[in-house]
């Protein structure tokens, strides 16, 4: 990356983040024991009127299972007899948790950073967090500092390590009101008391002191009475982690980059630095009810990653481990598929940037106008990379500015045969497999590098 985009607050975004392009989110908690939600749909594309009672986010089980008459409410009574949620902490054993295995897979998939939940909305900490007594995974359930275990494995493989913290919701230390509708979150779902603000600040500072996280990923905002603490906390963070980055979910207090989630807040994807997060399926926490129709396949995940990168963003793709610490096979398979694709395509993803505006027309055209194949572009200082999929007959006209690239230098990154020739409105390429759902990249030398 030759130029660090300025963040929304003017602090240059560290190059490691904008070059990373791909991170792995991990939502793992007591909610991974029931692992139960209705796979209703994606955030931003689902009717908010039904979202909470039919929440596809399995990590919201505490809330959803308390909405009288909801399917989760029925399930919790039928299967668990309505037992207290905290029983799930003691049922959570993580007996097969192998952080090195996870980190190996994440590294092979081309991820450059990993962000696990350290405390989600249920308030259960995955480290020996101050103020939690024994209500954490060190003293109960797994009886491990899961944050430290994953941080060590991830960093041993050269990946960066960040922390997710639910500052805005804590159904144990904060408000325990059941949230039935979006407009109820802010005024009675979220804790704003001074005691909770101090509690949350102490925990985030402890995360910084113990793990020096490369990303501070807060969620759902910060308690009103704690807002005045944040400038000092961020100053302390940057002093401890000079290349650290902070997301945008601190109620406007600060942001090094902006986020979107599934299809929500896509308007943030025009920022100088931004990140889209979503699960492999419709949930962040493991949901045993998700089927193949609810999950991205490898081609879908690769297209999502390439589309995000082609527009200057990062993808933070979530996996939801099972309570025993294994990754669900169907989610693991997607990461293995990305890993296989990355063996040839990493150079066209990491440390690239979008083409300049006007250098290419999004979506190419087929030679015979049958309808556009899927086309996205990235570039570095010397090359332009065309990712092509679904090109009927393996042919496509890539509409690019005349003179941008040298068709004679066309080469498929996976070594397959490709022919290219300049045409009036771009470059015609032809290659077997360009009609496949999984994108293939064709590299071109830039006619004028830089
Ligand atoms: C990663 C995901 N975040 C959810 C809460 N999302 C938001 O508060 C939120 C989405 C969003 C998108 C763009 C800008 C701000 C946003 N906040 C959580 O409720 C989910 O359990 C999960 O942890």
Short mmCIF file of C-alpha atoms and ligand atoms in Angstrom, two decimals:
data_model
loop_
_atom_site.label_atom_id
_atom_site.label_comp_id
_atom_site.label_asym_id
_atom_site.label_seq_id
_atom_site.Cartn_x
_atom_site.Cartn_y
_atom_site.Cartn_z
CA UNK A 1 0.00 0.00 0.00
CA UNK A 2 1.72 3.21 -1.06
CA UNK A 3 -0.51 5.62 0.83
CA UNK A 4 -2.26 5.17 4.16
CA UNK A 5 -5.84 6.43 3.87
CA UNK A 6 -6.74 8.97 6.51
CA UNK A 7 -9.16 7.64 9.10
CA UNK A 8 -12.40 9.40 10.00
CA UNK A 9 -10.48 11.10 12.82
CA UNK A 10 -7.41 12.09 10.78
CA UNK A 11 -5.04 9.57 12.37
CA UNK A 12 -3.30 7.71 9.56
CA UNK A 13 -4.62 4.15 9.52
CA UNK A 14 -1.64 1.81 10.02
CA UNK A 15 -0.66 0.15 6.75
CA UNK A 16 -0.83 -3.32 8.27
CA UNK A 17 -4.62 -2.94 8.60
CA UNK A 18 -5.37 -1.60 5.12
CA UNK A 19 -2.94 -4.13 3.59
CA UNK A 20 -4.43 -7.01 5.61
CA UNK A 21 -7.70 -7.15 3.62
CA UNK A 22 -8.93 -10.29 5.43
CA UNK A 23 -9.55 -11.06 9.08
CA UNK A 24 -11.30 -13.83 11.01
CA UNK A 25 -13.94 -13.00 13.61
CA UNK A 26 -14.63 -15.65 16.27
CA UNK A 27 -17.85 -15.64 18.30
CA UNK A 28 -17.49 -18.30 21.00
CA UNK A 29 -19.32 -18.31 24.33
CA UNK A 30 -21.80 -19.97 26.66
CA UNK A 31 -24.34 -19.42 23.85
CA UNK A 32 -22.35 -22.00 21.85
CA UNK A 33 -23.85 -24.70 24.11
CA UNK A 34 -27.50 -24.32 23.05
CA UNK A 35 -26.27 -23.04 19.64
CA UNK A 36 -29.87 -22.42 18.68
CA UNK A 37 -31.52 -19.73 16.56
CA UNK A 38 -33.85 -19.48 13.64
CA UNK A 39 -31.91 -18.85 10.41
CA UNK A 40 -34.32 -16.09 9.43
CA UNK A 41 -32.11 -13.80 7.32
CA UNK A 42 -29.33 -11.23 7.15
CA UNK A 43 -29.09 -8.06 9.24
CA UNK A 44 -30.22 -5.19 7.08
CA UNK A 45 -32.33 -7.45 4.90
CA UNK A 46 -34.69 -8.78 7.58
CA UNK A 47 -37.83 -7.06 8.86
CA UNK A 48 -36.80 -5.36 12.12
CA UNK A 49 -40.30 -6.05 13.41
CA UNK A 50 -39.51 -9.77 13.62
CA UNK A 51 -35.74 -9.55 14.12
CA UNK A 52 -35.61 -9.87 17.92
CA UNK A 53 -38.24 -12.58 18.46
CA UNK A 54 -36.77 -14.59 15.60
CA UNK A 55 -33.16 -13.48 15.95
CA UNK A 56 -30.83 -15.43 13.64
CA UNK A 57 -27.88 -14.49 15.85
CA UNK A 58 -27.43 -17.57 18.07
CA UNK A 59 -25.24 -15.49 20.40
CA UNK A 60 -28.44 -13.63 21.38
CA UNK A 61 -29.93 -16.82 22.88
CA UNK A 62 -30.25 -15.25 26.39
CA UNK A 63 -32.48 -12.50 24.99
CA UNK A 64 -34.39 -14.44 22.32
CA UNK A 65 -35.23 -17.30 24.68
CA UNK A 66 -36.88 -14.82 27.09
CA UNK A 67 -39.30 -13.41 24.52
CA UNK A 68 -42.48 -15.21 25.53
CA UNK A 69 -43.85 -17.44 22.82
CA UNK A 70 -40.84 -17.10 20.51
CA UNK A 71 -39.55 -20.34 19.00
CA UNK A 72 -36.40 -19.91 21.10
CA UNK A 73 -38.56 -19.47 24.22
CA UNK A 74 -40.37 -22.71 23.34
CA UNK A 75 -37.09 -24.47 22.60
CA UNK A 76 -35.49 -23.41 25.87
CA UNK A 77 -38.39 -24.79 27.84
CA UNK A 78 -38.72 -27.98 25.85
CA UNK A 79 -35.02 -28.90 25.83
CA UNK A 80 -33.61 -27.20 28.93
CA UNK A 81 -36.68 -26.93 31.11
CA UNK A 82 -36.18 -23.18 31.33
CA UNK A 83 -32.97 -23.64 33.38
CA UNK A 84 -30.85 -20.55 34.11
CA UNK A 85 -28.69 -19.30 31.24
CA UNK A 86 -25.54 -19.43 33.38
CA UNK A 87 -25.79 -23.23 33.48
CA UNK A 88 -24.48 -23.06 29.91
CA UNK A 89 -21.20 -21.60 31.20
CA UNK A 90 -20.65 -24.74 33.28
CA UNK A 91 -21.77 -26.98 30.39
CA UNK A 92 -19.25 -25.29 28.08
CA UNK A 93 -16.16 -27.55 28.27
CA UNK A 94 -14.06 -26.61 25.21
CA UNK A 95 -12.53 -30.06 25.60
CA UNK A 96 -11.31 -30.23 21.99
CA UNK A 97 -10.10 -26.63 21.72
CA UNK A 98 -6.81 -26.56 19.77
CA UNK A 99 -5.84 -22.92 19.17
CA UNK A 100 -2.89 -23.95 16.99
CA UNK A 101 -5.21 -25.83 14.65
CA UNK A 102 -7.48 -22.78 14.36
CA UNK A 103 -4.52 -20.44 13.78
CA UNK A 104 -3.02 -22.75 11.14
CA UNK A 105 -6.28 -22.75 9.21
CA UNK A 106 -6.77 -18.97 9.53
CA UNK A 107 -3.21 -18.36 8.30
CA UNK A 108 -3.61 -20.72 5.34
CA UNK A 109 -6.86 -18.98 4.43
CA UNK A 110 -4.90 -15.74 4.02
CA UNK A 111 -6.28 -13.99 7.08
CA UNK A 112 -3.90 -11.40 8.52
CA UNK A 113 -5.74 -10.73 11.78
CA UNK A 114 -8.04 -12.59 14.17
CA UNK A 115 -10.63 -10.97 16.49
CA UNK A 116 -12.32 -13.24 19.08
CA UNK A 117 -15.11 -12.22 21.45
CA UNK A 118 -13.67 -11.55 24.91
CA UNK A 119 -17.03 -10.55 26.44
CA UNK A 120 -20.25 -10.66 24.46
CA UNK A 121 -23.65 -9.32 25.48
CA UNK A 122 -24.10 -12.08 28.09
CA UNK A 123 -21.25 -10.55 30.07
CA UNK A 124 -19.32 -13.82 30.37
CA UNK A 125 -15.59 -13.10 29.99
CA UNK A 126 -13.22 -15.40 28.13
CA UNK A 127 -10.36 -14.26 30.37
CA UNK A 128 -10.00 -13.62 34.13
CA UNK A 129 -11.61 -10.24 33.73
CA UNK A 130 -11.68 -7.80 36.65
CA UNK A 131 -15.05 -7.49 38.34
CA UNK A 132 -16.35 -10.86 37.10
CA UNK A 133 -15.42 -12.97 40.14
CA UNK A 134 -15.70 -16.55 38.93
CA UNK A 135 -18.14 -15.78 36.12
CA UNK A 136 -15.54 -16.30 33.42
CA UNK A 137 -13.94 -19.16 31.47
CA UNK A 138 -10.85 -19.28 33.69
CA UNK A 139 -12.83 -20.26 36.79
CA UNK A 140 -15.78 -22.08 35.23
CA UNK A 141 -16.60 -24.15 32.16
CA UNK A 142 -13.46 -24.36 29.97
CA UNK A 143 -11.26 -23.33 32.87
CA UNK A 144 -8.87 -21.65 30.44
CA UNK A 145 -7.85 -18.11 29.50
CA UNK A 146 -9.21 -18.53 25.99
CA UNK A 147 -8.10 -15.02 24.99
CA UNK A 148 -4.48 -15.73 25.90
CA UNK A 149 -4.53 -19.19 24.30
CA UNK A 150 -5.75 -17.85 20.95
CA UNK A 151 -3.57 -14.74 21.07
CA UNK A 152 -0.47 -16.87 21.50
CA UNK A 153 -1.33 -19.27 18.69
CA UNK A 154 -2.32 -16.52 16.26
CA UNK A 155 0.74 -14.36 16.90
CA UNK A 156 3.05 -17.39 16.70
CA UNK A 157 1.96 -17.64 13.08
CA UNK A 158 2.60 -13.97 12.33
CA UNK A 159 -1.05 -12.88 12.37
CA UNK A 160 -2.30 -9.84 14.28
CA UNK A 161 -4.66 -10.31 17.24
CA UNK A 162 -7.59 -8.08 18.16
CA UNK A 163 -10.32 -8.20 20.78
CA UNK A 164 -14.10 -7.88 20.49
CA UNK A 165 -15.74 -6.34 23.56
CA UNK A 166 -19.46 -5.70 24.04
CA UNK A 167 -19.32 -2.28 25.67
CA UNK A 168 -22.87 -1.31 24.85
CA UNK A 169 -24.75 -4.36 26.14
CA UNK A 170 -24.07 -6.50 29.19
CA UNK A 171 -27.03 -8.56 30.31
CA UNK A 172 -25.30 -9.43 33.61
CA UNK A 173 -23.29 -6.46 34.87
CA UNK A 174 -25.58 -3.97 33.12
CA UNK A 175 -29.26 -3.89 32.22
CA UNK A 176 -31.08 -7.21 32.01
CA UNK A 177 -34.12 -5.91 30.19
CA UNK A 178 -35.25 -8.22 27.44
CA UNK A 179 -35.03 -6.38 24.11
CA UNK A 180 -38.05 -7.01 21.90
CA UNK A 181 -37.57 -4.26 19.33
CA UNK A 182 -34.76 -2.18 17.80
CA UNK A 183 -36.08 1.09 19.16
CA UNK A 184 -35.97 -0.27 22.71
CA UNK A 185 -32.22 -0.99 22.74
CA UNK A 186 -30.97 2.50 23.46
CA UNK A 187 -33.44 3.70 26.03
CA UNK A 188 -33.79 0.63 28.19
CA UNK A 189 -31.67 -2.16 26.82
CA UNK A 190 -28.31 -0.50 27.22
CA UNK A 191 -26.67 0.23 30.61
CA UNK A 192 -25.48 3.81 31.15
CA UNK A 193 -24.90 3.85 34.89
CA UNK A 194 -21.57 5.13 36.25
CA UNK A 195 -20.87 1.79 37.93
CA UNK A 196 -21.20 -0.10 34.66
CA UNK A 197 -19.12 2.51 32.83
CA UNK A 198 -16.32 2.04 35.36
CA UNK A 199 -16.69 -1.75 35.13
CA UNK A 200 -16.40 -1.76 31.34
CA UNK A 201 -13.51 0.73 31.29
CA UNK A 202 -11.58 -1.39 33.79
CA UNK A 203 -12.08 -4.47 31.63
CA UNK A 204 -11.00 -2.86 28.36
CA UNK A 205 -7.94 -1.41 30.07
CA UNK A 206 -7.18 -4.90 31.39
CA UNK A 207 -7.45 -6.34 27.88
CA UNK A 208 -4.99 -3.69 26.66
CA UNK A 209 -2.56 -4.31 29.52
CA UNK A 210 -2.63 -8.10 29.22
CA UNK A 211 -2.84 -8.73 25.45
CA UNK A 212 -1.76 -5.51 23.64
CA UNK A 213 -4.52 -6.13 21.06
CA UNK A 214 -3.85 -4.89 17.53
CA UNK A 215 -7.58 -4.15 17.10
CA UNK A 216 -10.02 -2.72 19.66
CA UNK A 217 -13.35 -3.93 18.31
CA UNK A 218 -16.13 -2.54 20.51
CA UNK A 219 -19.80 -3.25 19.82
CA UNK A 220 -23.13 -1.48 20.35
CA UNK A 221 -21.60 1.72 21.67
CA UNK A 222 -20.36 2.81 25.10
CA UNK A 223 -22.23 3.84 28.30
CA UNK A 224 -23.13 7.55 28.35
CA UNK A 225 -21.51 8.12 31.74
CA UNK A 226 -18.31 6.53 30.47
CA UNK A 227 -17.86 8.65 27.34
CA UNK A 228 -15.57 11.10 29.12
CA UNK A 229 -13.19 8.23 29.93
CA UNK A 230 -12.64 7.27 26.31
CA UNK A 231 -10.08 9.87 25.10
CA UNK A 232 -7.74 8.87 27.92
CA UNK A 233 -8.37 5.20 27.31
CA UNK A 234 -7.61 5.55 23.58
CA UNK A 235 -4.46 7.57 24.35
CA UNK A 236 -3.33 4.79 26.66
CA UNK A 237 -4.12 2.22 24.01
CA UNK A 238 -2.10 3.93 21.29
CA UNK A 239 0.80 4.43 23.70
CA UNK A 240 0.75 0.69 24.42
CA UNK A 241 -0.01 -0.39 20.85
CA UNK A 242 1.29 2.29 18.42
CA UNK A 243 -0.01 0.38 15.39
CA UNK A 244 -3.33 -0.39 17.03
CA UNK A 245 -6.62 0.30 15.26
CA UNK A 246 -10.00 1.14 16.77
CA UNK A 247 -13.37 0.46 15.12
CA UNK A 248 -16.33 2.84 14.95
CA UNK A 249 -18.79 1.43 17.48
CA UNK A 250 -18.02 3.79 20.41
CA UNK A 251 -21.04 6.09 19.95
CA UNK A 252 -19.02 8.50 17.82
CA UNK A 253 -16.18 8.95 20.31
CA UNK A 254 -13.51 7.82 17.87
CA UNK A 255 -12.85 5.57 14.90
CA UNK A 256 -9.81 4.60 12.88
CA UNK A 257 -12.13 2.85 10.43
CA UNK A 258 -15.82 2.33 9.78
CA UNK A 259 -17.76 -0.93 9.82
CA UNK A 260 -20.73 -2.54 8.17
CA UNK A 261 -22.41 -5.77 9.23
CA UNK A 262 -23.97 -8.11 6.69
CA UNK A 263 -26.05 -5.64 4.68
CA UNK A 264 -26.43 -3.07 7.46
CA UNK A 265 -24.72 0.31 7.26
CA UNK A 266 -23.31 -0.32 3.78
CA UNK A 267 -23.04 3.46 3.46
CA UNK A 268 -19.92 3.16 5.66
CA UNK A 269 -18.22 1.31 2.82
CA UNK A 270 -17.19 4.56 1.15
CA UNK A 271 -14.82 5.52 4.00
CA UNK A 272 -11.08 5.71 3.51
CA UNK A 273 -10.76 2.60 5.69
CA UNK A 274 -13.65 0.24 6.32
CA UNK A 275 -14.47 -3.33 7.22
CA UNK A 276 -17.50 -5.50 6.51
CA UNK A 277 -18.22 -8.26 9.04
CA UNK A 278 -20.53 -11.25 8.73
CA UNK A 279 -20.70 -14.90 9.55
CA UNK A 280 -20.10 -17.77 7.16
CA UNK A 281 -23.81 -18.33 7.84
CA UNK A 282 -26.52 -16.00 9.15
CA UNK A 283 -25.26 -16.11 12.75
CA UNK A 284 -22.01 -15.20 14.48
CA UNK A 285 -22.36 -17.80 17.22
CA UNK A 286 -22.65 -21.40 16.06
CA UNK A 287 -26.28 -22.20 15.11
CA UNK A 288 -27.04 -25.90 14.80
CA UNK A 289 -30.16 -25.05 12.74
CA UNK A 290 -28.24 -23.56 9.80
CA UNK A 291 -28.19 -25.64 6.64
CA UNK A 292 -26.17 -25.33 3.42
CA UNK A 293 -28.76 -22.87 2.10
CA UNK A 294 -27.92 -20.50 4.94
CA UNK A 295 -24.15 -20.56 4.47
CA UNK A 296 -21.77 -19.00 1.99
CA UNK A 297 -20.00 -21.61 -0.12
CA UNK A 298 -16.35 -21.11 -1.07
CA UNK A 299 -17.18 -19.24 -4.29
CA UNK A 300 -19.57 -16.98 -2.41
CA UNK A 301 -17.03 -16.24 0.30
CA UNK A 302 -14.27 -15.56 -2.22
CA UNK A 303 -16.53 -13.28 -4.26
CA UNK A 304 -17.47 -11.40 -1.07
CA UNK A 305 -13.80 -11.01 -0.13
CA UNK A 306 -12.75 -9.88 -3.62
CA UNK A 307 -15.69 -7.47 -3.93
CA UNK A 308 -14.87 -5.88 -0.56
CA UNK A 309 -11.15 -5.62 -1.39
CA UNK A 310 -11.87 -4.22 -4.87
CA UNK A 311 -13.74 -1.36 -3.13
CA UNK A 312 -10.94 -0.64 -0.65
CA UNK A 313 -12.28 -2.52 2.38
CA UNK A 314 -11.43 -5.43 4.65
CA UNK A 315 -13.59 -8.49 5.22
CA UNK A 316 -13.87 -9.76 8.80
CA UNK A 317 -15.41 -13.21 8.23
CA UNK A 318 -16.76 -14.90 11.35
CA UNK A 319 -16.56 -18.53 12.40
CA UNK A 320 -18.70 -19.80 15.29
CA UNK A 321 -16.94 -22.68 17.06
CA UNK A 322 -18.94 -25.45 18.74
CA UNK A 323 -18.91 -25.64 22.55
CA UNK A 324 -16.27 -28.40 22.40
CA UNK A 325 -13.85 -26.08 20.56
CA UNK A 326 -14.10 -27.66 17.11
CA UNK A 327 -14.99 -25.54 14.09
CA UNK A 328 -18.22 -26.71 12.44
CA UNK A 329 -17.26 -28.83 9.42
CA UNK A 330 -19.32 -26.74 7.00
CA UNK A 331 -17.59 -23.55 8.16
CA UNK A 332 -14.19 -25.19 8.19
CA UNK A 333 -14.74 -26.34 4.60
CA UNK A 334 -15.27 -22.75 3.46
CA UNK A 335 -12.01 -21.61 5.07
CA UNK A 336 -10.20 -24.58 3.51
CA UNK A 337 -11.66 -23.60 0.13
CA UNK A 338 -10.47 -20.01 0.57
CA UNK A 339 -7.04 -21.35 1.60
CA UNK A 340 -6.81 -23.40 -1.61
CA UNK A 341 -7.79 -20.38 -3.72
CA UNK A 342 -5.33 -18.15 -1.84
CA UNK A 343 -2.36 -20.35 -2.83
CA UNK A 344 -2.54 -18.70 -6.28
CA UNK A 345 -4.37 -15.46 -5.58
CA UNK A 346 -2.93 -13.95 -2.39
CA UNK A 347 -0.73 -11.51 -4.35
CA UNK A 348 -3.84 -10.05 -6.01
CA UNK A 349 -5.52 -9.51 -2.61
CA UNK A 350 -3.06 -8.50 0.11
CA UNK A 351 -1.56 -4.99 0.00
CA UNK A 352 -3.50 -4.06 -3.12
CA UNK A 353 -5.80 -1.12 -3.68
CA UNK A 354 -8.75 -0.37 -5.94
CA UNK A 355 -8.25 0.85 -9.47
CA UNK A 356 -8.48 4.61 -9.82
CA UNK A 357 -12.00 5.87 -10.52
CA UNK A 358 -12.73 5.67 -14.21
CA UNK A 359 -10.03 3.08 -14.91
CA UNK A 360 -12.55 0.27 -15.18
CA UNK A 361 -16.28 -0.20 -15.56
CA UNK A 362 -17.57 -2.44 -12.72
CA UNK A 363 -18.65 -5.73 -14.21
CA UNK A 364 -17.26 -6.65 -17.63
CA UNK A 365 -19.21 -7.43 -20.76
CA UNK A 366 -19.15 -10.69 -22.66
CA UNK A 367 -18.05 -10.60 -26.27
CA UNK A 368 -21.55 -11.39 -27.41
CA UNK A 369 -23.43 -9.29 -24.87
CA UNK A 370 -25.07 -12.31 -23.24
CA UNK A 371 -24.85 -10.49 -19.98
CA UNK A 372 -22.01 -9.30 -17.79
CA UNK A 373 -19.75 -11.84 -16.10
CA UNK A 374 -18.72 -11.13 -12.56
CA UNK A 375 -15.66 -8.88 -12.74
CA UNK A 376 -13.72 -7.07 -10.01
CA UNK A 377 -10.35 -5.36 -10.10
CA UNK A 378 -7.45 -4.72 -7.73
CA UNK A 379 -4.04 -3.23 -8.40
CA UNK A 380 -0.61 -2.73 -6.95
CA UNK A 381 2.16 -0.46 -8.17
CA UNK A 382 3.02 -2.63 -11.17
CA UNK A 383 0.00 -4.74 -12.00
CA UNK A 384 -3.77 -4.73 -12.42
CA UNK A 385 -5.63 -7.89 -11.45
CA UNK A 386 -8.94 -8.78 -13.09
CA UNK A 387 -11.01 -11.31 -11.14
CA UNK A 388 -13.45 -12.99 -13.50
CA UNK A 389 -16.21 -15.51 -12.85
CA UNK A 390 -19.27 -16.74 -14.68
CA UNK A 391 -18.03 -15.61 -18.10
CA UNK A 392 -20.12 -17.53 -20.63
CA UNK A 393 -17.86 -19.58 -22.85
CA UNK A 394 -14.85 -18.40 -20.85
CA UNK A 395 -14.77 -15.11 -22.76
CA UNK A 396 -15.26 -11.58 -21.52
CA UNK A 397 -14.60 -8.05 -22.61
CA UNK A 398 -13.08 -6.23 -19.64
CA UNK A 399 -13.98 -2.61 -19.97
CA UNK A 400 -10.90 -0.64 -18.93
CA UNK A 401 -9.47 2.74 -19.83
CA UNK A 402 -7.51 2.41 -23.10
CA UNK A 403 -3.79 2.44 -22.35
CA UNK A 404 -4.17 1.39 -18.71
CA UNK A 405 -2.65 -2.03 -19.15
CA UNK A 406 -0.68 -4.12 -21.60
CA UNK A 407 -2.83 -7.00 -22.89
CA UNK A 408 0.27 -8.83 -24.10
CA UNK A 409 1.29 -9.35 -20.46
CA UNK A 410 -1.94 -11.16 -19.48
CA UNK A 411 -1.30 -14.18 -17.25
CA UNK A 412 -3.61 -16.23 -15.05
CA UNK A 413 -2.37 -16.36 -11.48
CA UNK A 414 -3.29 -20.05 -11.27
CA UNK A 415 -1.16 -20.77 -14.34
CA UNK A 416 -4.05 -21.54 -16.67
CA UNK A 417 -3.94 -20.53 -20.33
CA UNK A 418 -5.32 -17.13 -21.22
CA UNK A 419 -5.41 -14.99 -24.33
CA UNK A 420 -6.00 -11.24 -24.34
CA UNK A 421 -6.31 -8.61 -27.00
CA UNK A 422 -7.09 -4.90 -26.97
CA UNK A 423 -10.51 -3.97 -28.33
CA UNK A 424 -12.10 -0.59 -28.70
CA UNK A 425 -13.56 -0.43 -25.18
CA UNK A 426 -11.09 -2.52 -23.23
CA UNK A 427 -9.51 -5.95 -23.35
CA UNK A 428 -11.07 -9.17 -24.53
CA UNK A 429 -9.88 -12.15 -22.52
CA UNK A 430 -10.51 -15.80 -23.22
CA UNK A 431 -9.60 -18.69 -20.99
CA UNK A 432 -11.15 -22.00 -19.96
CA UNK A 433 -12.73 -21.97 -16.48
CA UNK A 434 -13.51 -18.21 -16.56
CA UNK A 435 -17.12 -19.42 -16.64
CA UNK A 436 -16.72 -21.03 -13.21
CA UNK A 437 -18.42 -19.57 -10.11
CA UNK A 438 -15.06 -19.26 -8.32
CA UNK A 439 -13.22 -16.14 -9.56
CA UNK A 440 -9.92 -16.54 -11.39
CA UNK A 441 -7.48 -13.65 -11.55
CA UNK A 442 -5.80 -12.46 -14.72
CA UNK A 443 -2.76 -10.26 -14.09
CA UNK A 444 -1.78 -7.45 -16.45
CA UNK A 445 1.26 -5.22 -16.30
CA UNK A 446 0.28 -1.60 -16.02
CA UNK A 447 1.30 0.35 -19.09
CA UNK A 448 2.56 3.12 -16.77
CA UNK A 449 3.44 1.64 -13.36
CA UNK A 450 2.94 3.64 -10.17
C1 LIG B 1 -20.77 -8.54 15.29
C2 LIG B 1 -22.24 -8.53 15.72
N1 LIG B 1 -22.59 -7.23 16.19
C3 LIG B 1 -23.98 -7.16 16.64
C4 LIG B 1 -24.37 -5.75 17.04
N2 LIG B 1 -24.27 -4.92 15.90
C5 LIG B 1 -24.28 -3.58 16.06
O1 LIG B 1 -24.42 -3.06 17.13
C6 LIG B 1 -23.98 -2.76 14.91
C7 LIG B 1 -24.04 -3.13 13.60
C8 LIG B 1 -23.52 -2.04 12.90
C9 LIG B 1 -23.24 -1.84 11.56
C10 LIG B 1 -22.65 -0.63 11.17
C11 LIG B 1 -22.37 0.36 12.11
C12 LIG B 1 -22.67 0.13 13.46
C13 LIG B 1 -23.22 -1.06 13.82
N3 LIG B 1 -23.54 -1.53 15.06
C14 LIG B 1 -24.14 -8.10 17.83
O2 LIG B 1 -25.43 -7.96 18.40
C15 LIG B 1 -23.94 -9.49 17.30
O3 LIG B 1 -24.20 -10.43 18.30
C16 LIG B 1 -22.51 -9.63 16.78
O4 LIG B 1 -21.60 -9.51 17.85
#
